[in-house]
Amino acid sequence: MVVVIVVCIVVTLLVLCLSLLTINKGYAYKHTVDPIPEPDSNKEDPSNRTNE
């Protein structure tokens, strides 16, 4: 019976350590956001079209 309790405690501690490791890696991840693209001056403006 003592062996079962010791094994349960070891497994619980292992799961706790792995959970903390995963959480720390998640918080250490550097999140980035793509910059907003600037308006392209080469695009043709529909209101500035000439009839050809």
PDB file of C-alpha atoms in Angstrom:
ATOM      1  CA  MET A   1       0.000   0.000   0.000  1.00  0.00           C
ATOM      2  CA  VAL A   2       2.872   2.354   0.784  1.00  0.00           C
ATOM      3  CA  VAL A   3       4.387   1.676  -2.643  1.00  0.00           C
ATOM      4  CA  VAL A   4       1.157   2.740  -4.359  1.00  0.00           C
ATOM      5  CA  ILE A   5       1.045   5.997  -2.386  1.00  0.00           C
ATOM      6  CA  VAL A   6       4.696   6.757  -3.193  1.00  0.00           C
ATOM      7  CA  VAL A   7       4.125   6.063  -6.899  1.00  0.00           C
ATOM      8  CA  CYS A   8       1.041   8.314  -6.880  1.00  0.00           C
ATOM      9  CA  ILE A   9       3.001  11.129  -5.230  1.00  0.00           C
ATOM     10  CA  VAL A  10       5.845  10.774  -7.748  1.00  0.00           C
ATOM     11  CA  VAL A  11       3.430  10.822 -10.702  1.00  0.00           C
ATOM     12  CA  THR A  12       1.625  13.849  -9.245  1.00  0.00           C
ATOM     13  CA  LEU A  13       4.897  15.739  -8.800  1.00  0.00           C
ATOM     14  CA  LEU A  14       5.973  14.809 -12.325  1.00  0.00           C
ATOM     15  CA  VAL A  15       2.702  16.102 -13.793  1.00  0.00           C
ATOM     16  CA  LEU A  16       2.990  19.291 -11.718  1.00  0.00           C
ATOM     17  CA  CYS A  17       6.549  19.938 -12.926  1.00  0.00           C
ATOM     18  CA  LEU A  18       5.629  19.310 -16.560  1.00  0.00           C
ATOM     19  CA  SER A  19       2.613  21.611 -16.260  1.00  0.00           C
ATOM     20  CA  LEU A  20       4.724  24.405 -14.789  1.00  0.00           C
ATOM     21  CA  LEU A  21       7.339  23.925 -17.508  1.00  0.00           C
ATOM     22  CA  THR A  22       4.685  24.152 -20.214  1.00  0.00           C
ATOM     23  CA  ILE A  23       3.117  27.269 -18.689  1.00  0.00           C
ATOM     24  CA  ASN A  24       6.512  28.977 -18.394  1.00  0.00           C
ATOM     25  CA  LYS A  25       7.320  28.197 -22.029  1.00  0.00           C
ATOM     26  CA  GLY A  26       3.960  29.624 -23.063  1.00  0.00           C
ATOM     27  CA  TYR A  27       4.531  32.865 -21.188  1.00  0.00           C
ATOM     28  CA  ALA A  28       8.090  33.130 -22.548  1.00  0.00           C
ATOM     29  CA  TYR A  29       6.862  32.906 -26.158  1.00  0.00           C
ATOM     30  CA  LYS A  30       7.285  36.215 -27.965  1.00  0.00           C
ATOM     31  CA  HIS A  31       4.052  37.027 -29.760  1.00  0.00           C
ATOM     32  CA  THR A  32       4.314  39.193 -32.835  1.00  0.00           C
ATOM     33  CA  VAL A  33       1.729  41.088 -34.859  1.00  0.00           C
ATOM     34  CA  ASP A  34       2.086  41.730 -38.561  1.00  0.00           C
ATOM     35  CA  PRO A  35       2.438  45.431 -39.374  1.00  0.00           C
ATOM     36  CA  ILE A  36      -0.436  47.191 -41.098  1.00  0.00           C
ATOM     37  CA  PRO A  37       0.422  47.491 -44.789  1.00  0.00           C
ATOM     38  CA  GLU A  38       0.805  51.029 -46.011  1.00  0.00           C
ATOM     39  CA  PRO A  39      -1.422  52.143 -48.893  1.00  0.00           C
ATOM     40  CA  ASP A  40       0.162  51.333 -52.212  1.00  0.00           C
ATOM     41  CA  SER A  41       0.617  54.524 -54.222  1.00  0.00           C
ATOM     42  CA  ASN A  42       0.959  52.478 -57.435  1.00  0.00           C
ATOM     43  CA  LYS A  43      -2.598  51.170 -57.256  1.00  0.00           C
ATOM     44  CA  GLU A  44      -5.029  52.747 -59.638  1.00  0.00           C
ATOM     45  CA  ASP A  45      -7.700  54.860 -57.990  1.00  0.00           C
ATOM     46  CA  PRO A  46     -11.125  53.919 -59.445  1.00  0.00           C
ATOM     47  CA  SER A  47     -12.338  57.541 -59.231  1.00  0.00           C
ATOM     48  CA  ASN A  48      -9.330  58.714 -61.230  1.00  0.00           C
ATOM     49  CA  ARG A  49      -9.901  56.475 -64.272  1.00  0.00           C
ATOM     50  CA  THR A  50      -9.977  57.804 -67.797  1.00  0.00           C
ATOM     51  CA  ASN A  51     -12.236  56.274 -70.421  1.00  0.00           C
ATOM     52  CA  GLU A  52     -10.052  54.702 -73.058  1.00  0.00           C
TER      53      GLU A  52
END
